[in-house]
């Protein structure tokens, strides 16, 4: 009887050892898989983080005038310029400036911010006609002023043009890669505390 009792006790101990081994082995295996996913996801998210740029050329002809009055408006001197601008414009998103957090325990990526578009304007000016006033002459400061005015005019038009929406579409395409990646691993992608699960969610973020 004692021998049978010892055999039963030994069997129970062996079973407990097997269960304990399987428990810790399974937990370690799951943790190893999670770490592998985290590492892969972080690598892929950083690979997406690059400069997304859309380029365009804007050509326009401008007439510039500057009038100075002397002697309480009894005498005015006006100078004029006819010039054209052939501007190279880029609208870009530097996704290296995008901040995000990876919560491995919750299998969640949280996008903390998306950088605003960077609009760069390089107006190349050609002067066709410069007419000086009698005492109001063109100087280097006038050329700098014309360039600033033209850049301001171009920026106001560019911000309402298709180039910005095209750049935003490219940004959407890049960010969608993160969503596809996280979804394939069963992770959740969030922005400002809300999950991103559809194109409409992304568009709401970018608008």
XYZ file of N, CA, C and O in Angstrom:
828
model
N 0.830 -1.216 0.000
C 0.000 0.000 0.000
C 0.861 1.263 0.000
O 0.580 2.234 -0.679
N 1.909 1.177 0.833
C 2.813 2.322 0.901
C 3.493 2.552 -0.435
O 3.714 3.682 -0.868
N 3.816 1.428 -1.124
C 4.484 1.557 -2.441
C 3.566 2.224 -3.457
O 3.981 3.058 -4.249
N 2.284 1.837 -3.410
C 1.317 2.435 -4.343
C 1.184 3.934 -4.064
O 1.121 4.766 -4.975
N 1.154 4.254 -2.754
C 1.044 5.665 -2.369
C 2.242 6.460 -2.869
O 2.103 7.588 -3.356
N 3.424 5.855 -2.755
C 4.634 6.544 -3.234
C 4.601 6.737 -4.750
O 5.036 7.753 -5.287
N 4.090 5.724 -5.458
C 3.998 5.827 -6.911
C 3.029 6.940 -7.324
O 3.292 7.706 -8.255
N 1.891 6.993 -6.606
C 0.913 8.049 -6.910
C 1.507 9.418 -6.627
O 1.359 10.364 -7.410
N 2.185 9.521 -5.466
C 2.823 10.812 -5.116
C 3.856 11.209 -6.157
O 3.944 12.361 -6.592
N 4.650 10.220 -6.596
C 5.662 10.506 -7.624
C 5.036 10.932 -8.933
O 5.536 11.833 -9.613
N 3.927 10.294 -9.293
C 3.246 10.641 -10.539
C 2.694 12.057 -10.475
O 2.755 12.826 -11.449
N 2.138 12.396 -9.299
C 1.590 13.761 -9.138
C 2.703 14.792 -9.245
O 2.563 15.834 -9.888
N 3.835 14.473 -8.605
C 4.981 15.406 -8.663
C 5.468 15.572 -10.106
O 5.747 16.673 -10.565
N 5.559 14.462 -10.835
C 5.982 14.529 -12.234
C 5.009 15.351 -13.072
O 5.398 16.157 -13.919
N 3.712 15.146 -12.820
C 2.699 15.896 -13.553
C 2.803 17.390 -13.270
O 2.722 18.216 -14.184
N 3.006 17.705 -11.991
C 3.170 19.117 -11.627
C 4.399 19.717 -12.301
O 4.370 20.864 -12.778
N 5.482 18.959 -12.334
C 6.707 19.449 -12.980
C 6.478 19.690 -14.470
O 6.936 20.679 -15.038
N 5.738 18.772 -15.107
C 5.439 18.930 -16.534
C 4.579 20.173 -16.765
O 4.803 20.964 -17.691
N 3.561 20.340 -15.914
C 2.669 21.499 -16.048
C 3.426 22.805 -15.840
O 3.234 23.794 -16.559
N 4.284 22.799 -14.800
C 5.083 24.013 -14.531
C 6.015 24.306 -15.694
O 6.163 25.450 -16.134
N 6.656 23.253 -16.214
C 7.557 23.448 -17.358
C 6.806 23.997 -18.561
O 7.234 24.948 -19.212
N 5.642 23.382 -18.862
C 4.854 23.834 -20.004
C 4.373 25.273 -19.831
O 4.323 26.057 -20.777
N 4.013 25.617 -18.587
C 3.535 26.988 -18.327
C 4.624 28.000 -18.619
O 4.427 28.961 -19.365
N 5.805 27.765 -18.023
C 6.882 28.736 -18.222
C 7.427 28.684 -19.640
O 7.798 29.707 -20.221
N 7.459 27.525 -20.235
C 7.929 27.410 -21.615
C 6.978 28.159 -22.551
O 7.396 28.889 -23.442
N 5.674 27.979 -22.315
C 4.691 28.678 -23.145
C 4.768 30.175 -22.957
O 4.686 30.944 -23.915
N 4.934 30.624 -21.698
C 5.026 32.067 -21.433
C 6.247 32.653 -22.095
O 6.202 33.725 -22.703
N 7.381 31.942 -21.997
C 8.600 32.438 -22.634
C 8.451 32.492 -24.143
O 8.900 33.426 -24.791
N 7.818 31.482 -24.716
C 7.641 31.444 -26.164
C 6.768 32.609 -26.620
O 7.061 33.269 -27.611
N 5.703 32.884 -25.855
C 4.827 33.998 -26.223
C 5.560 35.321 -26.090
O 5.438 36.189 -26.931
N 6.354 35.493 -25.041
C 7.101 36.724 -24.842
C 8.137 36.909 -25.951
O 8.313 38.001 -26.465
N 8.807 35.827 -26.342
C 9.788 35.914 -27.427
C 9.119 36.344 -28.727
O 9.647 37.166 -29.467
N 7.946 35.810 -29.009
C 7.219 36.181 -30.228
C 6.830 37.649 -30.199
O 6.951 38.363 -31.177
N 6.376 38.101 -29.033
C 5.971 39.504 -28.897
C 7.148 40.437 -29.110
O 7.050 41.436 -29.785
N 8.297 40.092 -28.571
C 9.482 40.916 -28.763
C 9.888 40.950 -30.233
O 10.289 41.980 -30.751
N 9.758 39.824 -30.889
C 10.106 39.780 -32.308
C 9.162 40.672 -33.107
O 9.578 41.402 -33.995
N 7.880 40.634 -32.790
C 6.915 41.492 -33.479
C 7.226 42.954 -33.220
O 7.207 43.775 -34.121
N 7.503 43.284 -31.954
C 7.790 44.672 -31.597
C 8.990 45.195 -32.362
O 8.979 46.291 -32.892
N 10.046 44.387 -32.404
C 11.256 44.795 -33.107
C 10.985 45.000 -34.587
O 11.432 45.979 -35.185
N 10.230 44.069 -35.191
C 9.938 44.169 -36.619
C 9.066 45.377 -36.918
O 9.326 46.125 -37.862
N 8.042 45.576 -36.081
C 7.134 46.701 -36.316
C 7.875 48.022 -36.170
O 7.711 48.934 -36.983
N 8.685 48.156 -35.134
C 9.425 49.408 -34.939
C 10.359 49.673 -36.125
O 10.468 50.796 -36.601
N 11.004 48.623 -36.616
C 11.901 48.774 -37.765
C 11.134 49.239 -38.992
O 11.568 50.143 -39.711
N 9.968 48.633 -39.232
C 9.185 48.987 -40.411
C 8.620 50.401 -40.302
O 8.566 51.133 -41.285
N 8.186 50.791 -39.101
C 7.670 52.156 -38.912
C 8.768 53.169 -39.189
O 8.542 54.198 -39.838
N 9.962 52.877 -38.725
C 11.073 53.815 -38.970
C 11.462 53.819 -40.448
O 11.931 54.827 -40.965
N 11.278 52.714 -41.138
C 11.557 52.690 -42.573
C 10.592 53.583 -43.341
O 10.941 54.159 -44.374
N 9.355 53.682 -42.852
C 8.384 54.556 -43.497
C 8.750 56.020 -43.278
O 8.430 56.882 -44.088
N 9.434 56.284 -42.165
C 9.756 57.665 -41.799
C 10.803 58.240 -42.752
O 12.007 58.117 -42.546
N 10.343 58.863 -43.796
C 11.242 59.467 -44.761
C 10.615 60.751 -45.278
O 9.511 61.123 -44.883
N 11.318 61.421 -46.136
C 10.820 62.682 -46.676
C 9.907 62.411 -47.866
O 10.310 61.782 -48.842
N 8.666 62.858 -47.753
C 7.689 62.722 -48.828
C 7.555 64.085 -49.489
O 7.134 65.054 -48.864
N 7.924 64.184 -50.752
C 7.983 65.485 -51.413
C 7.198 65.467 -52.718
O 7.272 64.518 -53.488
N 6.441 66.527 -52.932
C 5.769 66.755 -54.203
C 6.319 68.053 -54.787
O 6.454 69.055 -54.075
N 6.642 68.039 -56.072
C 7.271 69.190 -56.720
C 6.360 69.760 -57.807
O 5.558 69.041 -58.405
N 6.518 71.051 -58.039
C 5.762 71.712 -59.106
C 6.514 72.973 -59.529
O 7.392 73.464 -58.810
N 6.163 73.489 -60.693
C 6.748 74.729 -61.212
C 5.619 75.725 -61.470
O 4.601 75.373 -62.060
N 5.810 76.952 -60.995
C 4.817 78.010 -61.190
C 5.477 79.153 -61.963
O 6.498 79.701 -61.534
N 4.882 79.503 -63.089
C 5.384 80.621 -63.906
C 4.338 81.730 -63.916
O 3.143 81.478 -64.105
N 4.798 82.955 -63.717
C 3.878 84.078 -63.679
C 4.625 85.363 -63.986
O 5.814 85.495 -63.672
N 3.929 86.313 -64.603
C 4.498 87.626 -64.922
C 3.941 88.645 -63.930
O 2.731 88.660 -63.652
N 4.821 89.486 -63.402
C 4.428 90.488 -62.413
C 4.815 91.884 -62.899
O 5.813 92.064 -63.615
N 4.022 92.850 -62.482
C 4.368 94.263 -62.643
C 4.539 94.865 -61.258
O 3.624 94.770 -60.416
N 5.686 95.428 -61.018
C 5.986 96.014 -59.704
C 6.064 97.526 -59.848
O 6.662 98.046 -60.797
N 5.467 98.239 -58.902
C 5.508 99.698 -58.890
C 5.843 100.195 -57.500
O 5.391 99.632 -56.499
N 6.627 101.245 -57.457
C 6.931 101.903 -56.200
C 6.887 103.411 -56.434
O 7.570 103.924 -57.323
N 6.065 104.070 -55.644
C 5.887 105.516 -55.811
C 6.257 106.236 -54.522
O 5.810 105.837 -53.431
N 7.079 107.237 -54.659
C 7.443 108.075 -53.510
C 6.933 109.489 -53.752
O 7.026 110.010 -54.871
N 6.385 110.057 -52.696
C 5.859 111.418 -52.779
C 6.805 112.361 -52.042
O 7.373 112.019 -51.007
N 6.929 113.551 -52.604
C 7.804 114.561 -52.022
C 7.016 115.864 -51.900
O 6.230 116.221 -52.770
N 7.251 116.579 -50.843
C 6.631 117.898 -50.697
C 5.132 117.825 -50.558
O 4.420 118.505 -51.312
N 4.635 116.973 -49.617
C 3.199 116.856 -49.372
C 2.420 116.541 -50.652
O 1.425 117.172 -50.985
N 2.907 115.578 -51.384
C 2.252 115.070 -52.592
C 2.271 116.037 -53.771
O 1.584 115.817 -54.774
N 3.048 117.099 -53.666
C 3.130 117.998 -54.824
C 3.971 117.374 -55.926
O 3.838 117.725 -57.104
N 4.830 116.434 -55.521
C 5.679 115.810 -56.532
C 5.814 114.332 -56.207
O 6.070 113.950 -55.065
N 5.607 113.477 -57.194
C 5.742 112.041 -57.033
C 6.746 111.498 -58.046
O 6.858 112.026 -59.163
N 7.457 110.478 -57.633
C 8.411 109.807 -58.519
C 8.128 108.304 -58.454
O 8.169 107.705 -57.376
N 7.827 107.721 -59.616
C 7.436 106.311 -59.661
C 8.448 105.500 -60.462
O 8.888 105.920 -61.532
N 8.777 104.350 -59.921
C 9.621 103.407 -60.655
C 8.824 102.126 -60.862
O 8.016 101.728 -60.017
N 9.025 101.488 -61.996
C 8.254 100.280 -62.336
C 9.190 99.192 -62.847
O 10.294 99.481 -63.354
N 8.724 97.970 -62.715
C 9.500 96.824 -63.208
C 8.539 95.780 -63.754
O 7.467 95.546 -63.194
N 8.938 95.200 -64.864
C 8.213 94.068 -65.433
C 9.120 92.849 -65.281
O 10.264 92.861 -65.752
N 8.621 91.839 -64.627
C 9.466 90.680 -64.372
C 8.622 89.410 -64.381
O 7.403 89.445 -64.228
N 9.294 88.309 -64.599
C 8.619 87.012 -64.585
C 9.262 86.136 -63.515
O 10.453 86.251 -63.224
N 8.447 85.267 -62.949
C 8.926 84.329 -61.943
C 8.673 82.913 -62.435
O 7.553 82.558 -62.813
N 9.724 82.114 -62.448
C 9.618 80.692 -62.780
C 10.036 79.942 -61.519
O 11.193 79.608 -61.328
N 9.065 79.711 -60.626
C 9.369 79.233 -59.280
C 9.310 77.719 -59.191
O 8.360 77.092 -59.660
N 10.326 77.158 -58.564
C 10.329 75.747 -58.213
C 9.756 75.622 -56.799
O 10.244 76.249 -55.867
N 8.727 74.819 -56.672
C 8.022 74.694 -55.392
C 8.019 73.234 -54.965
O 7.766 72.340 -55.781
N 8.314 73.011 -53.700
C 8.200 71.663 -53.134
C 7.326 71.722 -51.882
O 7.415 72.668 -51.095
N 6.484 70.735 -51.753
C 5.688 70.563 -50.539
C 6.057 69.196 -49.978
O 5.888 68.182 -50.659
N 6.584 69.183 -48.775
C 7.082 67.926 -48.224
C 6.680 67.699 -46.787
O 6.366 68.636 -46.048
N 6.671 66.422 -46.409
C 6.450 66.007 -45.021
C 7.680 65.221 -44.587
O 7.979 64.179 -45.173
N 8.384 65.719 -43.607
C 9.547 65.008 -43.096
C 9.076 64.063 -41.989
O 8.934 64.460 -40.829
N 8.829 62.805 -42.355
C 8.275 61.854 -41.402
C 9.297 61.391 -40.364
O 8.941 60.678 -39.424
N 10.552 61.818 -40.511
C 11.512 61.568 -39.441
C 11.160 62.397 -38.208
O 11.613 62.092 -37.097
N 10.362 63.422 -38.404
C 9.924 64.269 -37.287
C 8.625 63.760 -36.657
O 8.110 64.375 -35.723
N 8.087 62.667 -37.192
C 6.874 62.088 -36.614
C 7.222 61.353 -35.322
O 8.134 60.544 -35.285
N 6.498 61.652 -34.262
C 6.736 61.014 -32.974
C 5.692 59.920 -32.740
O 4.498 60.129 -33.003
N 6.141 58.787 -32.240
C 5.224 57.685 -31.973
C 5.736 56.872 -30.792
O 6.910 56.954 -30.413
N 4.824 56.133 -30.190
C 5.157 55.227 -29.099
C 4.711 53.813 -29.463
O 3.661 53.641 -30.088
N 5.494 52.830 -29.038
C 5.131 51.435 -29.253
C 4.863 50.797 -27.897
O 5.748 50.728 -27.049
N 3.623 50.397 -27.682
C 3.214 49.742 -26.445
C 3.109 48.245 -26.722
O 2.084 47.753 -27.212
N 4.180 47.527 -26.419
C 4.224 46.098 -26.734
C 3.198 45.326 -25.922
O 2.592 44.374 -26.418
N 3.002 45.720 -24.658
C 2.074 44.986 -23.807
C 0.645 45.048 -24.344
O -0.093 44.061 -24.294
N 0.265 46.213 -24.870
C -1.084 46.394 -25.415
C -1.152 46.172 -26.921
O -2.207 46.330 -27.532
N -0.006 45.830 -27.511
C 0.080 45.652 -28.959
C -0.526 46.861 -29.684
O -1.399 46.742 -30.547
N -0.022 48.029 -29.324
C -0.567 49.280 -29.854
C 0.560 50.219 -30.242
O 1.552 50.358 -29.513
N 0.413 50.846 -31.401
C 1.296 51.933 -31.807
C 0.499 53.221 -31.700
O -0.595 53.328 -32.258
N 1.046 54.187 -30.993
C 0.382 55.474 -30.821
C 1.168 56.548 -31.557
O 2.311 56.836 -31.206
N 0.567 57.126 -32.585
C 1.175 58.260 -33.288
C 0.877 59.505 -32.473
O -0.280 59.853 -32.242
N 1.922 60.173 -32.026
C 1.748 61.335 -31.155
C 1.598 62.626 -31.940
O 0.904 63.548 -31.502
N 2.257 62.719 -33.069
C 2.090 63.908 -33.904
C 2.531 63.598 -35.333
O 3.356 62.716 -35.563
N 1.915 64.295 -36.267
C 2.305 64.224 -37.675
C 2.818 65.603 -38.060
O 2.117 66.602 -37.855
N 4.029 65.701 -38.581
C 4.592 67.024 -38.867
C 3.780 67.762 -39.922
O 3.212 67.141 -40.831
N 3.694 69.086 -39.811
C 2.974 69.877 -40.810
C 3.748 69.904 -42.126
O 4.954 69.610 -42.152
N 3.092 70.253 -43.225
C 3.803 70.317 -44.509
C 4.826 71.444 -44.519
O 4.610 72.510 -43.935
N 5.935 71.175 -45.163
C 6.982 72.187 -45.338
C 6.937 72.659 -46.788
O 7.173 71.870 -47.703
N 6.604 73.929 -46.975
C 6.504 74.500 -48.318
C 7.752 75.321 -48.593
O 8.049 76.287 -47.881
N 8.488 74.923 -49.611
C 9.702 75.643 -50.008
C 9.495 76.247 -51.395
O 9.086 75.546 -52.325
N 9.788 77.534 -51.496
C 9.586 78.260 -52.753
C 10.909 78.882 -53.175
O 11.544 79.596 -52.390
N 11.286 78.602 -54.397
C 12.514 79.183 -54.938
C 12.169 79.944 -56.214
O 12.255 79.405 -57.328
N 11.761 81.226 -56.068
C 11.383 81.994 -57.260
C 12.613 82.490 -58.027
O 13.438 83.237 -57.492
N 12.740 82.066 -59.252
C 13.833 82.542 -60.120
C 13.276 83.672 -60.976
O 12.427 83.450 -61.851
N 13.753 84.863 -60.704
C 13.177 86.055 -61.325
C 13.976 86.476 -62.554
O 15.209 86.412 -62.580
N 13.248 86.906 -63.568
C 13.858 87.494 -64.771
C 13.258 88.887 -64.955
O 12.029 89.043 -64.954
N 14.129 89.875 -65.100
C 13.684 91.270 -65.220
C 13.712 91.681 -66.692
O 14.748 91.580 -67.355
N 12.554 92.131 -67.184
C 12.447 92.527 -68.587
C 12.532 94.033 -68.768
O 12.983 94.529 -69.784
N 12.080 94.758 -67.793
C 12.065 96.205 -67.946
C 12.098 96.869 -66.584
O 11.212 96.650 -65.755
N 13.122 97.640 -66.335
C 13.217 98.418 -65.102
C 13.220 99.897 -65.484
O 14.097 100.350 -66.217
N 12.239 100.634 -65.020
C 12.148 102.067 -65.304
C 12.267 102.843 -64.009
O 11.397 102.766 -63.138
N 13.361 103.592 -63.883
C 13.585 104.395 -62.696
C 12.756 105.677 -62.752
O 12.485 106.215 -63.834
N 12.368 106.135 -61.574
C 11.761 107.457 -61.498
C 12.846 108.517 -61.556
O 14.050 108.216 -61.514
N 12.394 109.758 -61.610
C 13.362 110.850 -61.732
C 14.316 110.866 -60.541
O 15.531 111.031 -60.708
N 13.781 110.688 -59.354
C 14.623 110.666 -58.152
C 14.377 109.393 -57.331
O 14.837 109.274 -56.201
N 13.630 108.477 -57.914
C 13.313 107.223 -57.224
C 13.926 106.080 -58.029
O 13.340 105.581 -58.989
N 15.137 105.689 -57.621
C 15.909 104.720 -58.387
C 15.812 103.319 -57.763
O 15.602 103.158 -56.573
N 15.969 102.309 -58.638
C 16.008 100.941 -58.138
C 17.322 100.675 -57.408
O 18.398 101.064 -57.854
N 17.204 99.993 -56.269
C 18.357 99.605 -55.471
C 18.249 98.111 -55.143
O 17.236 97.465 -55.436
N 19.300 97.578 -54.528
C 19.298 96.150 -54.177
C 18.133 95.819 -53.244
O 17.534 94.738 -53.336
N 17.788 96.751 -52.365
C 16.674 96.511 -51.434
C 15.363 96.314 -52.183
O 14.491 95.556 -51.738
N 15.202 96.987 -53.338
C 13.976 96.818 -54.124
C 13.876 95.401 -54.679
O 12.792 94.806 -54.703
N 14.977 94.876 -55.134
C 14.970 93.520 -55.680
C 14.627 92.496 -54.602
O 13.861 91.556 -54.834
N 15.183 92.698 -53.408
C 14.850 91.796 -52.296
C 13.369 91.914 -51.922
O 12.715 90.917 -51.619
N 12.860 93.136 -51.963
C 11.450 93.357 -51.627
C 10.550 92.673 -52.650
O 9.550 92.042 -52.291
N 10.887 92.793 -53.928
C 10.090 92.139 -54.967
C 10.087 90.627 -54.788
O 9.053 89.971 -54.934
N 11.230 90.063 -54.438
C 11.314 88.614 -54.254
C 10.442 88.171 -53.080
O 9.753 87.149 -53.160
N 10.450 88.956 -51.987
C 9.613 88.607 -50.829
C 8.127 88.693 -51.178
O 7.333 87.835 -50.796
N 7.739 89.741 -51.914
C 6.335 89.909 -52.294
C 5.863 88.772 -53.204
O 4.746 88.263 -53.064
N 6.725 88.388 -54.133
C 6.365 87.310 -55.055
C 6.267 85.983 -54.303
O 5.345 85.187 -54.533
N 7.201 85.740 -53.391
C 7.156 84.508 -52.599
C 5.881 84.459 -51.761
O 5.239 83.405 -51.639
N 5.479 85.592 -51.205
C 4.241 85.647 -50.412
C 3.019 85.379 -51.287
O 2.100 84.650 -50.891
N 3.012 85.973 -52.490
C 1.904 85.756 -53.412
C 1.820 84.291 -53.835
O 0.731 83.695 -53.867
N 2.971 83.700 -54.133
C 2.993 82.292 -54.529
C 2.529 81.390 -53.397
O 1.766 80.449 -53.617
N 2.979 81.681 -52.184
C 2.602 80.824 -51.051
C 1.088 80.818 -50.838
O 0.496 79.764 -50.587
N 0.459 81.996 -50.952
C -0.988 82.066 -50.754
C -1.732 81.236 -51.797
O -2.766 80.627 -51.500
N -1.192 81.203 -53.014
C -1.824 80.423 -54.083
C -1.518 78.932 -53.931
O -2.377 78.076 -54.193
N -0.303 78.625 -53.533
C 0.104 77.220 -53.394
C -0.694 76.537 -52.299
O -1.094 75.372 -52.432
N -0.942 77.244 -51.196
C -1.673 76.648 -50.073
C -3.101 76.259 -50.462
O -3.723 75.451 -49.778
N -3.613 76.842 -51.555
C -4.961 76.521 -52.023
C -4.944 75.633 -53.279
O -5.992 75.360 -53.854
N -3.770 75.207 -53.681
C -3.640 74.517 -54.968
C -3.630 73.002 -54.802
O -3.634 72.460 -53.687
N -3.573 72.311 -55.945
C -3.574 70.848 -55.955
C -2.279 70.261 -55.412
O -2.264 69.104 -54.974
N -1.195 71.026 -55.436
C 0.080 70.450 -55.012
C 0.038 70.060 -53.537
O 0.628 69.055 -53.126
N -0.691 70.832 -52.729
C -0.794 70.500 -51.307
C -1.627 69.231 -51.115
O -1.257 68.335 -50.349
N -2.747 69.134 -51.823
C -3.573 67.930 -51.705
C -2.847 66.713 -52.262
O -2.976 65.600 -51.734
N -2.050 66.902 -53.320
C -1.276 65.781 -53.864
C -0.228 65.305 -52.859
O -0.002 64.093 -52.702
N 0.404 66.265 -52.189
C 1.387 65.893 -51.169
C 0.706 65.173 -50.015
O 1.248 64.210 -49.454
N -0.482 65.620 -49.667
C -1.228 64.970 -48.589
C -1.619 63.538 -48.967
O -1.595 62.641 -48.132
N -1.958 63.339 -50.241
C -2.281 61.987 -50.715
C -1.072 61.067 -50.613
O -1.195 59.881 -50.264
N 0.102 61.600 -50.929
C 1.324 60.803 -50.806
C 1.615 60.495 -49.344
O 2.067 59.392 -49.006
N 1.359 61.478 -48.476
C 1.530 61.245 -47.040
C 0.584 60.141 -46.577
O 0.977 59.240 -45.831
N -0.661 60.212 -47.024
C -1.651 59.199 -46.659
C -1.182 57.813 -47.098
O -1.319 56.826 -46.362
N -0.609 57.720 -48.287
C -0.121 56.442 -48.805
C 1.001 55.887 -47.930
O 1.039 54.680 -47.641
N 1.902 56.763 -47.495
C 3.015 56.317 -46.656
C 2.512 55.852 -45.292
O 2.919 54.797 -44.790
N 1.622 56.636 -44.693
C 1.125 56.278 -43.360
C 0.261 55.028 -43.396
O 0.190 54.283 -42.416
N -0.392 54.795 -44.525
C -1.228 53.595 -44.641
C -0.395 52.325 -44.534
O -0.894 51.271 -44.120
N 0.888 52.410 -44.909
C 1.758 51.243 -44.776
C 1.891 50.817 -43.316
O 2.004 49.625 -43.015
N 1.896 51.805 -42.413
C 1.972 51.488 -40.989
C 0.713 50.750 -40.557
O 0.765 49.769 -39.807
N -0.443 51.223 -41.049
C -1.710 50.589 -40.688
C -1.765 49.143 -41.195
O -2.174 48.232 -40.474
N -1.343 48.934 -42.440
C -1.351 47.582 -43.009
C -0.443 46.664 -42.197
O -0.796 45.509 -41.901
N 0.713 47.180 -41.818
C 1.672 46.377 -41.056
C 1.106 45.998 -39.693
O 1.137 44.832 -39.295
N 0.587 46.988 -38.966
C 0.082 46.703 -37.618
C -1.116 45.752 -37.676
O -1.244 44.861 -36.838
N -1.983 45.947 -38.656
C -3.165 45.083 -38.771
C -2.774 43.641 -39.044
O -3.398 42.700 -38.543
N -1.740 43.443 -39.852
C -1.327 42.085 -40.204
C -0.824 41.314 -38.996
O -0.859 40.088 -38.970
N -0.358 42.033 -37.963
C 0.116 41.379 -36.744
C -0.925 41.414 -35.631
O -0.644 40.984 -34.509
N -2.093 41.961 -35.922
C -3.129 42.037 -34.899
C -2.914 43.156 -33.910
O -3.439 43.129 -32.794
N -2.130 44.172 -34.319
C -1.887 45.322 -33.453
C -2.918 46.407 -33.755
O -3.616 46.373 -34.757
N -2.961 47.410 -32.860
C -3.852 48.558 -33.031
C -3.024 49.810 -33.272
O -1.987 50.010 -32.627
N -3.495 50.638 -34.189
C -2.834 51.912 -34.477
C -3.742 53.033 -33.995
O -4.927 53.079 -34.331
N -3.188 53.949 -33.195
C -3.979 55.035 -32.617
C -3.355 56.388 -32.917
O -2.139 56.510 -33.079
N -4.229 57.391 -32.983
C -3.784 58.787 -33.062
C -4.700 59.618 -32.171
O -5.927 59.550 -32.298
N -4.099 60.357 -31.259
C -4.863 61.213 -30.344
C -5.889 60.391 -29.568
O -7.016 60.851 -29.328
N -5.509 59.176 -29.192
C -6.370 58.345 -28.365
C -7.442 57.570 -29.108
O -8.176 56.785 -28.499
N -7.540 57.763 -30.431
C -8.570 57.075 -31.207
C -7.930 56.088 -32.178
O -6.915 56.411 -32.805
N -8.511 54.897 -32.329
C -7.947 53.920 -33.275
C -8.169 54.358 -34.713
O -9.182 54.981 -35.048
N -7.195 54.045 -35.556
C -7.288 54.332 -36.991
C -7.576 53.017 -37.697
O -6.716 52.135 -37.770
N -8.785 52.884 -38.224
C -9.196 51.604 -38.802
C -9.723 51.730 -40.224
O -10.054 50.720 -40.845
N -9.807 52.961 -40.741
C -10.366 53.134 -42.084
C -9.762 54.360 -42.742
O -9.113 55.180 -42.094
N -9.997 54.489 -44.059
C -9.518 55.662 -44.793
C -10.125 56.945 -44.229
O -9.461 57.986 -44.180
N -11.385 56.879 -43.814
C -12.031 58.077 -43.256
C -11.342 58.539 -41.985
O -11.215 59.746 -41.740
N -10.889 57.591 -41.173
C -10.155 57.956 -39.949
C -8.879 58.707 -40.290
O -8.527 59.718 -39.665
N -8.149 58.212 -41.309
C -6.909 58.869 -41.715
C -7.185 60.263 -42.251
O -6.475 61.217 -41.927
N -8.207 60.393 -43.082
C -8.514 61.685 -43.674
C -8.913 62.708 -42.609
O -8.570 63.885 -42.709
N -9.591 62.236 -41.571
C -9.968 63.137 -40.475
C -8.731 63.642 -39.747
O -8.673 64.794 -39.321
N -7.718 62.783 -39.632
C -6.464 63.181 -38.977
C -5.722 64.208 -39.814
O -5.183 65.195 -39.297
N -5.699 64.017 -41.132
C -4.903 64.865 -42.018
C -5.588 66.172 -42.351
O -4.932 67.126 -42.784
N -6.910 66.239 -42.205
C -7.628 67.481 -42.522
C -7.386 68.541 -41.461
O -7.126 68.239 -40.311
